[in-house]
Amino acid sequence: MTKTRSRRQLHPVAVAFLTLLLLLSYGCFFAARWFVTVYGRIGFDSILFTLQSSLDGVQSGLVQSLLLRGALPTVICTALSCAILMMLRKLPVRRWVSILTSIALSVGLLGYAAVDVELTDYIWQMLSHSHLYENEYVAPDSVEITFPEEKRNLVYIMLESMETTYLSEELGGASDVNLIPELTELAQEGINFSHNDSVGGFHATNGASWTIGSIVAQTAGIPLKTPEGVDDWQNGYGKEGIFLPGAASITNILDDAGYYTSFLCGSDASFGGRKTYYLTHGMDKIYDIYTARKDGIVPKDYFVWWGMEDLHLFEYARQELTAISQQDEPFAFTMLTVDTHHIGGYQCAYCTDEYEETYEQSISCSSRQVMEFVEWLKQQPFYENTTVIITGDHLSMDNGYFQRNVDEDYDRMVYNCILNSPITTDNTKNREYCAVDLFPTTLAALGCTIEGDRLGLGTNLFSNVPTLAEKWGYDRFNSELGKASDYYIAHFHNVPEA
């Protein structure tokens, strides 16, 4: 009798444990399914970054989508599974059947989720150590960077999710029609470093497959890696304090050269640690949805999509560039668009209805707005001494759109072009390069000479020096970027000694 009562007393504990195990397992499974369905497979490092950083400023629609397609089915499936397991109690072997079934189901769900979000690949990479930085990283303070006597201004336009996939098939893209004719024209007018003989772009890589990762890669020549071994990892990922304090970025270099530097986005600049990253590296001024409200660009309570749509962003950019250009020092103005963000993009007042897919309408509208902005720039007195760089941040994460419209074997690339550069090169076609190469290339496009033509892990694309992707092959280089690195932690995450 005592033994039977003891088993009955343990039963609620066992039920609670199995219920929690199933809840966790279903939660991981459906969250993984949601992430891959919405974003595609962009690497576990991007997920880890999101989990470790602040979600301030995230689009509310994404949160609602996760709750609807992640949390709701988790609760429903857990309840159904528990009901079935309770029914199994009526069998002679009820306890062992319930326990083993629950454990097997949980292991299967967790295993599937781990593979789905590429956690297994990430763990394998973290167990492998790379000496890439020891052998190939070029610290900006270790080489001579010479500016021209008359320093050039920089307008750097980073376009959300802009890739050459949107070109028509006859131009090398994957679309039935060219969704970005204006950006195509700009690429043909200026300098477009291409992976093919037509208008093309650059590879996405580990640590640069989402916005802040690509920002770090394009401005500091290194990918954004999760901070294993960093005691205060919140600071390392921009929740507060400092962000990659040991990394030297182009903002640091321009600041030391006497430039006035500023960054503009239409969302909350704090999202993803962007504000902290730029302030850590010497940015003078940051504009976002909150400063736009104060400056009268939008009403005090205005908020759509991620903050404000790009038509207001470009209006704000015109206003601030007009004021900044009146200052005595050269300027570097960086802006980040948002309307082409997944899911489906944002349809503003400038969008047309000529395409069936709303995402295509946003992409096309973005192309037109960029052209209008560039035409405005060309009419400004400061344009003659200004280099304009237009680039995507990363490949689009609107996974559903690409599943519906693009062959899965198509090699997607990120868009880029350089306008009004004081130098040129014939070495623009059939290149293998990545976001890290834009770091030295941007300085070269300002007329700077760089000793050795390499900075960070990047190579000046105007030179004849091969990029690391060309030297090693893209697959091997990308694999090395994903591996653990003691050098990265010691030199970039930690505050440099005085």
GROMACS .gro file of C-alpha atoms in nm:
model
  498
    1MET     CA    1   0.000   0.000   0.000
    2THR     CA    2   0.284   0.242   0.087
    3LYS     CA    3   0.455   0.176  -0.248
    4THR     CA    4   0.131   0.236  -0.441
    5ARG     CA    5   0.061   0.563  -0.259
    6SER     CA    6   0.417   0.676  -0.325
    7ARG     CA    7   0.371   0.619  -0.695
    8ARG     CA    8   0.047   0.817  -0.690
    9GLN     CA    9   0.218   1.103  -0.507
   10LEU     CA   10   0.493   1.117  -0.771
   11HIS     CA   11   0.245   1.116  -1.056
   12PRO     CA   12   0.162   1.493  -1.053
   13VAL     CA   13   0.534   1.570  -1.055
   14ALA     CA   14   0.590   1.342  -1.354
   15VAL     CA   15   0.294   1.496  -1.538
   16ALA     CA   16   0.424   1.848  -1.472
   17PHE     CA   17   0.773   1.754  -1.592
   18LEU     CA   18   0.648   1.590  -1.912
   19THR     CA   19   0.413   1.880  -1.981
   20LEU     CA   20   0.695   2.134  -1.945
   21LEU     CA   21   0.924   1.920  -2.160
   22LEU     CA   22   0.663   1.902  -2.436
   23LEU     CA   23   0.586   2.273  -2.406
   24LEU     CA   24   0.955   2.358  -2.447
   25SER     CA   25   0.999   2.115  -2.736
   26TYR     CA   26   0.693   2.233  -2.927
   27GLY     CA   27   0.794   2.592  -2.857
   28CYS     CA   28   1.139   2.538  -3.010
   29PHE     CA   29   0.993   2.344  -3.303
   30PHE     CA   30   0.731   2.602  -3.400
   31ALA     CA   31   0.961   2.897  -3.333
   32ALA     CA   32   1.221   2.739  -3.561
   33ARG     CA   33   0.960   2.668  -3.827
   34TRP     CA   34   0.835   3.026  -3.804
   35PHE     CA   35   1.185   3.171  -3.831
   36VAL     CA   36   1.285   2.961  -4.134
   37THR     CA   37   0.950   3.019  -4.307
   38VAL     CA   38   0.974   3.396  -4.258
   39TYR     CA   39   1.348   3.459  -4.289
   40GLY     CA   40   1.485   3.154  -4.465
   41ARG     CA   41   1.805   2.986  -4.350
   42ILE     CA   42   2.036   3.278  -4.279
   43GLY     CA   43   2.251   3.120  -4.009
   44PHE     CA   44   2.208   3.057  -3.639
   45ASP     CA   45   2.437   3.349  -3.555
   46SER     CA   46   2.161   3.592  -3.656
   47ILE     CA   47   1.917   3.414  -3.424
   48LEU     CA   48   2.164   3.418  -3.137
   49PHE     CA   49   2.225   3.787  -3.190
   50THR     CA   50   1.851   3.857  -3.179
   51LEU     CA   51   1.812   3.658  -2.859
   52GLN     CA   52   2.099   3.848  -2.694
   53SER     CA   53   2.008   4.198  -2.805
   54SER     CA   54   1.728   4.438  -2.729
   55LEU     CA   55   1.405   4.409  -2.928
   56ASP     CA   56   1.330   4.779  -2.887
   57GLY     CA   57   1.197   4.909  -3.216
   58VAL     CA   58   1.107   4.576  -3.373
   59GLN     CA   59   0.812   4.584  -3.611
   60SER     CA   60   0.498   4.483  -3.421
   61GLY     CA   61   0.375   4.268  -3.711
   62LEU     CA   62   0.667   4.028  -3.662
   63VAL     CA   63   0.583   3.985  -3.294
   64GLN     CA   64   0.219   3.918  -3.377
   65SER     CA   65   0.323   3.671  -3.646
   66LEU     CA   66   0.542   3.482  -3.399
   67LEU     CA   67   0.263   3.468  -3.143
   68LEU     CA   68   0.011   3.344  -3.401
   69ARG     CA   69   0.231   3.093  -3.580
   70GLY     CA   70   0.464   3.002  -3.296
   71ALA     CA   71   0.308   3.041  -2.953
   72LEU     CA   72  -0.050   2.944  -3.046
   73PRO     CA   73   0.031   2.609  -3.214
   74THR     CA   74   0.272   2.536  -2.927
   75VAL     CA   75  -0.006   2.563  -2.671
   76ILE     CA   76  -0.253   2.366  -2.883
   77CYS     CA   77  -0.014   2.080  -2.964
   78THR     CA   78   0.106   2.058  -2.604
   79ALA     CA   79  -0.252   2.033  -2.480
   80LEU     CA   80  -0.340   1.765  -2.738
   81SER     CA   81  -0.025   1.566  -2.664
   82CYS     CA   82  -0.089   1.575  -2.290
   83ALA     CA   83  -0.447   1.463  -2.347
   84ILE     CA   84  -0.326   1.166  -2.555
   85LEU     CA   85  -0.063   1.077  -2.295
   86MET     CA   86  -0.325   1.086  -2.022
   87MET     CA   87  -0.530   0.839  -2.227
   88LEU     CA   88  -0.228   0.609  -2.244
   89ARG     CA   89  -0.246   0.578  -1.865
   90LYS     CA   90  -0.530   0.335  -1.914
   91LEU     CA   91  -0.290   0.084  -2.070
   92PRO     CA   92  -0.115  -0.175  -1.849
   93VAL     CA   93   0.223  -0.013  -1.919
   94ARG     CA   94   0.086   0.337  -1.894
   95ARG     CA   95   0.369   0.501  -1.700
   96TRP     CA   96   0.654   0.382  -1.921
   97VAL     CA   97   0.460   0.440  -2.240
   98SER     CA   98   0.385   0.799  -2.137
   99ILE     CA   99   0.741   0.874  -2.030
  100LEU     CA  100   0.913   0.716  -2.329
  101THR     CA  101   0.665   0.862  -2.577
  102SER     CA  102   0.707   1.211  -2.431
  103ILE     CA  103   1.085   1.190  -2.430
  104ALA     CA  104   1.101   1.049  -2.785
  105LEU     CA  105   0.863   1.314  -2.915
  106SER     CA  106   1.056   1.592  -2.740
  107VAL     CA  107   1.392   1.470  -2.870
  108GLY     CA  108   1.251   1.452  -3.221
  109LEU     CA  109   1.105   1.803  -3.203
  110LEU     CA  110   1.420   1.955  -3.054
  111GLY     CA  111   1.643   1.773  -3.303
  112TYR     CA  112   1.436   1.890  -3.598
  113ALA     CA  113   1.440   2.248  -3.468
  114ALA     CA  114   1.819   2.242  -3.420
  115VAL     CA  115   1.877   2.124  -3.776
  116ASP     CA  116   1.614   2.361  -3.916
  117VAL     CA  117   1.782   2.677  -3.778
  118GLU     CA  118   2.131   2.541  -3.848
  119LEU     CA  119   2.222   2.514  -3.480
  120THR     CA  120   2.410   2.193  -3.549
  121ASP     CA  121   2.621   2.369  -3.813
  122TYR     CA  122   2.682   2.657  -3.574
  123ILE     CA  123   2.799   2.425  -3.295
  124TRP     CA  124   3.031   2.249  -3.536
  125GLN     CA  125   3.179   2.580  -3.642
  126MET     CA  126   3.222   2.694  -3.283
  127LEU     CA  127   3.409   2.374  -3.206
  128SER     CA  128   3.645   2.464  -3.491
  129HIS     CA  129   3.888   2.750  -3.438
  130SER     CA  130   4.010   2.975  -3.715
  131HIS     CA  131   4.336   3.166  -3.744
  132LEU     CA  132   4.190   3.381  -4.019
  133TYR     CA  133   4.237   3.704  -3.827
  134GLU     CA  134   4.592   3.626  -3.714
  135ASN     CA  135   4.690   3.560  -4.075
  136GLU     CA  136   4.474   3.797  -4.280
  137TYR     CA  137   4.332   4.081  -4.070
  138VAL     CA  138   4.489   4.419  -4.143
  139ALA     CA  139   4.441   4.668  -3.859
  140PRO     CA  140   4.373   5.018  -3.998
  141ASP     CA  141   4.630   5.170  -3.760
  142SER     CA  142   4.899   4.937  -3.894
  143VAL     CA  143   4.897   5.081  -4.248
  144GLU     CA  144   4.912   5.431  -4.391
  145ILE     CA  145   4.587   5.579  -4.519
  146THR     CA  146   4.636   5.902  -4.712
  147PHE     CA  147   4.347   6.137  -4.789
  148PRO     CA  148   4.350   6.369  -5.091
  149GLU     CA  149   4.438   6.732  -5.028
  150GLU     CA  150   4.074   6.826  -5.079
  151LYS     CA  151   3.871   6.573  -4.888
  152ARG     CA  152   3.559   6.442  -5.060
  153ASN     CA  153   3.216   6.412  -4.898
  154LEU     CA  154   3.044   6.076  -4.873
  155VAL     CA  155   2.676   5.988  -4.906
  156TYR     CA  156   2.633   5.619  -4.827
  157ILE     CA  157   2.286   5.480  -4.903
  158MET     CA  158   2.224   5.136  -4.759
  159LEU     CA  159   1.913   4.976  -4.905
  160GLU     CA  160   1.723   4.720  -4.702
  161SER     CA  161   1.731   4.374  -4.865
  162MET     CA  162   1.829   4.505  -5.208
  163GLU     CA  163   1.970   4.236  -5.434
  164THR     CA  164   2.036   4.183  -5.803
  165THR     CA  165   1.784   3.899  -5.806
  166TYR     CA  166   1.523   4.165  -5.884
  167LEU     CA  167   1.678   4.223  -6.227
  168SER     CA  168   1.513   4.057  -6.525
  169GLU     CA  169   1.647   3.720  -6.637
  170GLU     CA  170   1.795   3.872  -6.952
  171LEU     CA  171   2.000   4.106  -6.735
  172GLY     CA  172   2.121   3.824  -6.512
  173GLY     CA  173   1.852   3.846  -6.246
  174ALA     CA  174   1.571   3.603  -6.167
  175SER     CA  175   1.260   3.811  -6.229
  176ASP     CA  176   1.030   3.806  -6.530
  177VAL     CA  177   1.066   4.184  -6.555
  178ASN     CA  178   1.327   4.422  -6.421
  179LEU     CA  179   1.185   4.541  -6.089
  180ILE     CA  180   1.467   4.792  -6.034
  181PRO     CA  181   1.528   4.971  -6.368
  182GLU     CA  182   1.642   5.291  -6.196
  183LEU     CA  183   1.898   5.112  -5.980
  184THR     CA  184   2.008   4.922  -6.289
  185GLU     CA  185   2.062   5.252  -6.471
  186LEU     CA  186   2.264   5.390  -6.179
  187ALA     CA  187   2.480   5.078  -6.168
  188GLN     CA  188   2.548   5.110  -6.540
  189GLU     CA  189   2.618   5.482  -6.508
  190GLY     CA  190   2.858   5.443  -6.218
  191ILE     CA  191   3.084   5.163  -6.099
  192ASN     CA  192   2.923   4.829  -6.025
  193PHE     CA  193   3.143   4.553  -5.890
  194SER     CA  194   2.975   4.243  -6.025
  195HIS     CA  195   2.997   3.867  -5.990
  196ASN     CA  196   2.916   3.833  -6.362
  197ASP     CA  197   2.945   4.022  -6.691
  198SER     CA  198   2.630   4.224  -6.628
  199VAL     CA  199   2.499   4.422  -6.330
  200GLY     CA  200   2.579   4.208  -6.030
  201GLY     CA  201   2.678   4.217  -5.667
  202PHE     CA  202   2.845   4.051  -5.373
  203HIS     CA  203   2.804   3.737  -5.164
  204ALA     CA  204   2.629   3.729  -4.829
  205THR     CA  205   2.846   3.570  -4.559
  206ASN     CA  206   2.841   3.437  -4.207
  207GLY     CA  207   2.810   3.724  -3.961
  208ALA     CA  208   2.678   3.967  -4.225
  209SER     CA  209   2.342   3.818  -4.321
  210TRP     CA  210   2.129   4.067  -4.125
  211THR     CA  211   2.139   4.446  -4.103
  212ILE     CA  212   2.368   4.520  -3.808
  213GLY     CA  213   2.596   4.234  -3.911
  214SER     CA  214   2.630   4.381  -4.260
  215ILE     CA  215   2.679   4.731  -4.120
  216VAL     CA  216   2.971   4.605  -3.913
  217ALA     CA  217   3.115   4.416  -4.211
  218GLN     CA  218   3.082   4.710  -4.451
  219THR     CA  219   3.222   4.965  -4.208
  220ALA     CA  220   3.483   4.768  -4.010
  221GLY     CA  221   3.578   4.486  -4.247
  222ILE     CA  222   3.483   4.208  -4.005
  223PRO     CA  223   3.168   3.998  -3.958
  224LEU     CA  224   2.959   4.029  -3.643
  225LYS     CA  225   3.020   3.728  -3.422
  226THR     CA  226   2.850   3.622  -3.101
  227PRO     CA  227   3.071   3.703  -2.803
  228GLU     CA  228   3.176   3.369  -2.659
  229GLY     CA  229   3.385   3.428  -2.351
  230VAL     CA  230   3.287   3.792  -2.309
  231ASP     CA  231   3.183   3.857  -1.950
  232ASP     CA  232   2.955   4.149  -2.030
  233TRP     CA  233   2.798   4.027  -2.354
  234GLN     CA  234   2.507   4.266  -2.329
  235ASN     CA  235   2.743   4.558  -2.389
  236GLY     CA  236   2.912   4.367  -2.668
  237TYR     CA  237   2.582   4.349  -2.849
  238GLY     CA  238   2.460   4.698  -2.801
  239LYS     CA  239   2.203   4.675  -2.525
  240GLU     CA  240   2.395   4.946  -2.345
  241GLY     CA  241   2.743   5.082  -2.316
  242ILE     CA  242   2.980   4.995  -2.598
  243PHE     CA  243   2.977   4.776  -2.909
  244LEU     CA  244   3.291   4.616  -3.051
  245PRO     CA  245   3.515   4.880  -2.893
  246GLY     CA  246   3.836   4.721  -3.023
  247ALA     CA  247   3.731   4.726  -3.388
  248ALA     CA  248   3.839   5.024  -3.598
  249SER     CA  249   3.564   5.134  -3.835
  250ILE     CA  250   3.547   5.379  -4.122
  251THR     CA  251   3.369   5.621  -3.889
  252ASN     CA  252   3.675   5.622  -3.662
  253ILE     CA  253   3.900   5.687  -3.961
  254LEU     CA  254   3.683   5.966  -4.100
  255ASP     CA  255   3.641   6.121  -3.756
  256ASP     CA  256   4.018   6.132  -3.712
  257ALA     CA  257   4.045   6.292  -4.057
  258GLY     CA  258   3.816   6.578  -3.955
  259TYR     CA  259   3.487   6.458  -4.106
  260TYR     CA  260   3.143   6.531  -3.965
  261THR     CA  261   2.967   6.193  -3.956
  262SER     CA  262   2.596   6.115  -3.926
  263PHE     CA  263   2.357   5.822  -3.963
  264LEU     CA  264   1.987   5.830  -4.054
  265CYS     CA  265   1.728   5.552  -4.035
  266GLY     CA  266   1.350   5.558  -4.028
  267SER     CA  267   1.312   5.317  -3.738
  268ASP     CA  268   1.438   5.322  -3.379
  269ALA     CA  269   1.816   5.359  -3.418
  270SER     CA  270   1.866   5.153  -3.103
  271PHE     CA  271   1.724   4.841  -3.268
  272GLY     CA  272   1.992   4.576  -3.314
  273GLY     CA  273   2.252   4.789  -3.138
  274ARG     CA  274   2.297   5.023  -3.436
  275LYS     CA  275   2.300   5.340  -3.227
  276THR     CA  276   2.545   5.199  -2.976
  277TYR     CA  277   2.772   5.068  -3.252
  278TYR     CA  278   2.791   5.402  -3.430
  279LEU     CA  279   2.832   5.605  -3.110
  280THR     CA  280   3.106   5.369  -2.994
  281HIS     CA  281   3.292   5.443  -3.316
  282GLY     CA  282   3.274   5.821  -3.322
  283MET     CA  283   2.951   5.903  -3.503
  284ASP     CA  284   2.863   6.270  -3.446
  285LYS     CA  285   2.487   6.262  -3.503
  286ILE     CA  286   2.218   5.995  -3.530
  287TYR     CA  287   1.873   6.057  -3.676
  288ASP     CA  288   1.577   5.818  -3.646
  289ILE     CA  289   1.200   5.813  -3.598
  290TYR     CA  290   1.230   5.999  -3.267
  291THR     CA  291   1.442   6.285  -3.400
  292ALA     CA  292   1.213   6.300  -3.705
  293ARG     CA  293   0.920   6.369  -3.473
  294LYS     CA  294   1.115   6.642  -3.293
  295ASP     CA  295   1.227   6.799  -3.620
  296GLY     CA  296   0.874   6.806  -3.765
  297ILE     CA  297   0.932   6.554  -4.042
  298VAL     CA  298   0.639   6.349  -3.912
  299PRO     CA  299   0.373   6.417  -3.644
  300LYS     CA  300   0.463   6.364  -3.278
  301ASP     CA  301   0.279   6.033  -3.252
  302TYR     CA  302   0.362   5.904  -3.602
  303PHE     CA  303   0.452   5.536  -3.637
  304VAL     CA  304   0.401   5.302  -3.935
  305TRP     CA  305   0.582   4.983  -4.034
  306TRP     CA  306   0.916   5.016  -3.849
  307GLY     CA  307   0.872   5.387  -3.770
  308MET     CA  308   0.840   5.604  -4.076
  309GLU     CA  309   0.839   5.503  -4.442
  310ASP     CA  310   1.114   5.590  -4.686
  311LEU     CA  311   0.934   5.883  -4.850
  312HIS     CA  312   0.979   6.067  -4.519
  313LEU     CA  313   1.331   5.928  -4.480
  314PHE     CA  314   1.443   6.082  -4.810
  315GLU     CA  315   1.270   6.409  -4.720
  316TYR     CA  316   1.461   6.410  -4.391
  317ALA     CA  317   1.787   6.330  -4.571
  318ARG     CA  318   1.741   6.627  -4.808
  319GLN     CA  319   1.678   6.859  -4.517
  320GLU     CA  320   1.975   6.747  -4.312
  321LEU     CA  321   2.220   6.721  -4.602
  322THR     CA  322   2.135   7.077  -4.698
  323ALA     CA  323   2.224   7.191  -4.346
  324ILE     CA  324   2.529   6.966  -4.305
  325SER     CA  325   2.678   7.077  -4.635
  326GLN     CA  326   2.692   7.435  -4.506
  327GLN     CA  327   2.949   7.336  -4.245
  328ASP     CA  328   3.320   7.389  -4.299
  329GLU     CA  329   3.434   7.029  -4.256
  330PRO     CA  330   3.377   6.744  -4.506
  331PHE     CA  331   3.087   6.515  -4.420
  332ALA     CA  332   3.001   6.146  -4.434
  333PHE     CA  333   2.626   6.087  -4.432
  334THR     CA  334   2.494   5.730  -4.406
  335MET     CA  335   2.128   5.638  -4.440
  336LEU     CA  336   1.939   5.310  -4.420
  337THR     CA  337   1.605   5.248  -4.594
  338VAL     CA  338   1.336   5.015  -4.460
  339ASP     CA  339   1.037   4.982  -4.697
  340THR     CA  340   1.175   4.666  -4.862
  341HIS     CA  341   1.197   4.482  -4.531
  342HIS     CA  342   1.013   4.153  -4.508
  343ILE     CA  343   0.735   4.045  -4.483
  344GLY     CA  344   0.589   4.184  -4.806
  345GLY     CA  345   0.750   4.526  -4.774
  346TYR     CA  346   0.565   4.849  -4.705
  347GLN     CA  347   0.331   5.005  -4.960
  348CYS     CA  348   0.360   5.381  -4.938
  349ALA     CA  349   0.182   5.660  -5.126
  350TYR     CA  350   0.440   5.637  -5.408
  351CYS     CA  351   0.382   5.267  -5.473
  352THR     CA  352   0.197   5.152  -5.783
  353ASP     CA  353  -0.022   4.846  -5.827
  354GLU     CA  354   0.143   4.716  -6.145
  355TYR     CA  355   0.265   4.396  -5.978
  356GLU     CA  356   0.072   4.112  -5.820
  357GLU     CA  357   0.315   4.076  -5.532
  358THR     CA  358   0.310   4.359  -5.280
  359TYR     CA  359   0.679   4.296  -5.216
  360GLU     CA  360   0.753   4.372  -5.580
  361GLN     CA  361   0.565   4.699  -5.549
  362SER     CA  362   0.787   4.799  -5.254
  363ILE     CA  363   1.104   4.696  -5.437
  364SER     CA  364   1.007   4.892  -5.748
  365CYS     CA  365   0.906   5.193  -5.543
  366SER     CA  366   1.238   5.190  -5.357
  367SER     CA  367   1.425   5.192  -5.687
  368ARG     CA  368   1.231   5.498  -5.806
  369GLN     CA  369   1.279   5.686  -5.480
  370VAL     CA  370   1.654   5.625  -5.483
  371MET     CA  371   1.678   5.760  -5.837
  372GLU     CA  372   1.480   6.071  -5.741
  373PHE     CA  373   1.710   6.124  -5.443
  374VAL     CA  374   2.023   6.081  -5.654
  375GLU     CA  375   1.888   6.327  -5.910
  376TRP     CA  376   1.837   6.573  -5.624
  377LEU     CA  377   2.193   6.513  -5.504
  378LYS     CA  378   2.329   6.588  -5.851
  379GLN     CA  379   2.164   6.928  -5.842
  380GLN     CA  380   2.327   7.027  -5.513
  381PRO     CA  381   2.638   7.247  -5.502
  382PHE     CA  382   2.820   6.991  -5.285
  383TYR     CA  383   2.771   6.702  -5.531
  384GLU     CA  384   3.080   6.780  -5.741
  385ASN     CA  385   3.300   6.688  -5.446
  386THR     CA  386   3.083   6.404  -5.316
  387THR     CA  387   3.107   6.029  -5.369
  388VAL     CA  388   2.777   5.840  -5.353
  389ILE     CA  389   2.772   5.471  -5.265
  390ILE     CA  390   2.450   5.271  -5.293
  391THR     CA  391   2.445   4.917  -5.161
  392GLY     CA  392   2.211   4.656  -5.022
  393ASP     CA  393   2.265   4.550  -4.664
  394HIS     CA  394   2.202   4.178  -4.710
  395LEU     CA  395   1.990   3.932  -4.905
  396SER     CA  396   1.618   3.963  -4.848
  397MET     CA  397   1.467   3.751  -4.572
  398ASP     CA  398   1.123   3.738  -4.730
  399ASN     CA  399   1.154   3.364  -4.771
  400GLY     CA  400   0.798   3.312  -4.893
  401TYR     CA  401   0.843   3.551  -5.184
  402PHE     CA  402   1.156   3.373  -5.307
  403GLN     CA  403   1.001   3.030  -5.270
  404ARG     CA  404   0.716   3.144  -5.492
  405ASN     CA  405   0.917   3.332  -5.752
  406VAL     CA  406   1.284   3.231  -5.764
  407ASP     CA  407   1.451   2.901  -5.845
  408GLU     CA  408   1.618   2.770  -5.531
  409ASP     CA  409   1.941   2.711  -5.726
  410TYR     CA  410   1.968   3.075  -5.834
  411ASP     CA  411   2.280   3.242  -5.688
  412ARG     CA  412   2.148   3.555  -5.517
  413MET     CA  413   2.378   3.857  -5.474
  414VAL     CA  414   2.360   4.193  -5.294
  415TYR     CA  415   2.331   4.508  -5.506
  416ASN     CA  416   2.594   4.786  -5.518
  417CYS     CA  417   2.708   5.085  -5.720
  418ILE     CA  418   2.944   5.380  -5.675
  419LEU     CA  419   2.871   5.721  -5.829
  420ASN     CA  420   3.100   6.018  -5.883
  421SER     CA  421   3.414   5.837  -5.774
  422PRO     CA  422   3.741   6.022  -5.843
  423ILE     CA  423   3.902   5.693  -5.952
  424THR     CA  424   3.793   5.403  -6.166
  425THR     CA  425   3.908   5.054  -6.262
  426ASP     CA  426   3.860   4.801  -6.537
  427ASN     CA  427   3.852   4.520  -6.282
  428THR     CA  428   3.480   4.534  -6.203
  429LYS     CA  429   3.335   4.219  -6.362
  430ASN     CA  430   3.342   3.853  -6.255
  431ARG     CA  431   3.459   3.941  -5.905
  432GLU     CA  432   3.422   3.731  -5.590
  433TYR     CA  433   3.381   3.960  -5.293
  434CYS     CA  434   3.179   4.023  -4.979
  435ALA     CA  435   3.057   4.303  -4.752
  436VAL     CA  436   3.395   4.326  -4.575
  437ASP     CA  437   3.554   4.444  -4.901
  438LEU     CA  438   3.339   4.759  -4.903
  439PHE     CA  439   3.536   4.893  -4.605
  440PRO     CA  440   3.860   4.976  -4.792
  441THR     CA  441   3.674   5.025  -5.121
  442THR     CA  442   3.470   5.311  -4.972
  443LEU     CA  443   3.786   5.492  -4.863
  444ALA     CA  444   3.937   5.440  -5.207
  445ALA     CA  445   3.622   5.586  -5.362
  446LEU     CA  446   3.689   5.899  -5.156
  447GLY     CA  447   4.028   5.931  -5.322
  448CYS     CA  448   4.225   5.778  -5.035
  449THR     CA  449   4.532   5.565  -5.097
  450ILE     CA  450   4.569   5.264  -4.870
  451GLU     CA  451   4.904   5.101  -4.812
  452GLY     CA  452   4.871   4.743  -4.938
  453ASP     CA  453   4.508   4.802  -5.049
  454ARG     CA  454   4.369   4.596  -4.763
  455LEU     CA  455   4.187   4.687  -4.440
  456GLY     CA  456   4.023   4.452  -4.192
  457LEU     CA  457   3.946   4.136  -4.387
  458GLY     CA  458   3.858   4.347  -4.689
  459THR     CA  459   4.035   4.436  -5.011
  460ASN     CA  460   4.016   4.757  -5.209
  461LEU     CA  461   3.818   4.648  -5.514
  462PHE     CA  462   3.967   4.929  -5.724
  463SER     CA  463   4.307   4.760  -5.690
  464ASN     CA  464   4.435   4.445  -5.856
  465VAL     CA  465   4.485   4.274  -5.520
  466PRO     CA  466   4.261   3.965  -5.497
  467THR     CA  467   3.995   3.958  -5.227
  468LEU     CA  468   4.009   3.679  -4.969
  469ALA     CA  469   3.704   3.524  -5.137
  470GLU     CA  470   3.902   3.518  -5.462
  471LYS     CA  471   4.220   3.401  -5.293
  472TRP     CA  472   4.062   3.124  -5.087
  473GLY     CA  473   3.739   3.060  -5.274
  474TYR     CA  474   3.410   3.192  -5.138
  475ASP     CA  475   3.298   2.869  -4.967
  476ARG     CA  476   3.622   2.828  -4.773
  477PHE     CA  477   3.638   3.196  -4.679
  478ASN     CA  478   3.275   3.194  -4.562
  479SER     CA  479   3.341   2.881  -4.358
  480GLU     CA  480   3.636   3.049  -4.185
  481LEU     CA  481   3.421   3.352  -4.103
  482GLY     CA  482   3.180   3.126  -3.915
  483LYS     CA  483   3.442   2.959  -3.695
  484ALA     CA  484   3.536   3.060  -3.343
  485SER     CA  485   3.825   3.304  -3.310
  486ASP     CA  486   4.019   3.392  -2.995
  487TYR     CA  487   4.168   3.688  -3.182
  488TYR     CA  488   3.820   3.830  -3.251
  489ILE     CA  489   3.722   3.819  -2.885
  490ALA     CA  490   4.052   3.956  -2.757
  491HIS     CA  491   4.088   4.239  -3.009
  492PHE     CA  492   3.736   4.349  -3.102
  493HIS     CA  493   3.504   4.273  -2.811
  494ASN     CA  494   3.741   4.390  -2.541
  495VAL     CA  495   3.820   4.754  -2.475
  496PRO     CA  496   4.165   4.829  -2.621
  497GLU     CA  497   4.436   4.918  -2.373
  498ALA     CA  498   4.536   5.282  -2.360
   0.00000   0.00000   0.00000
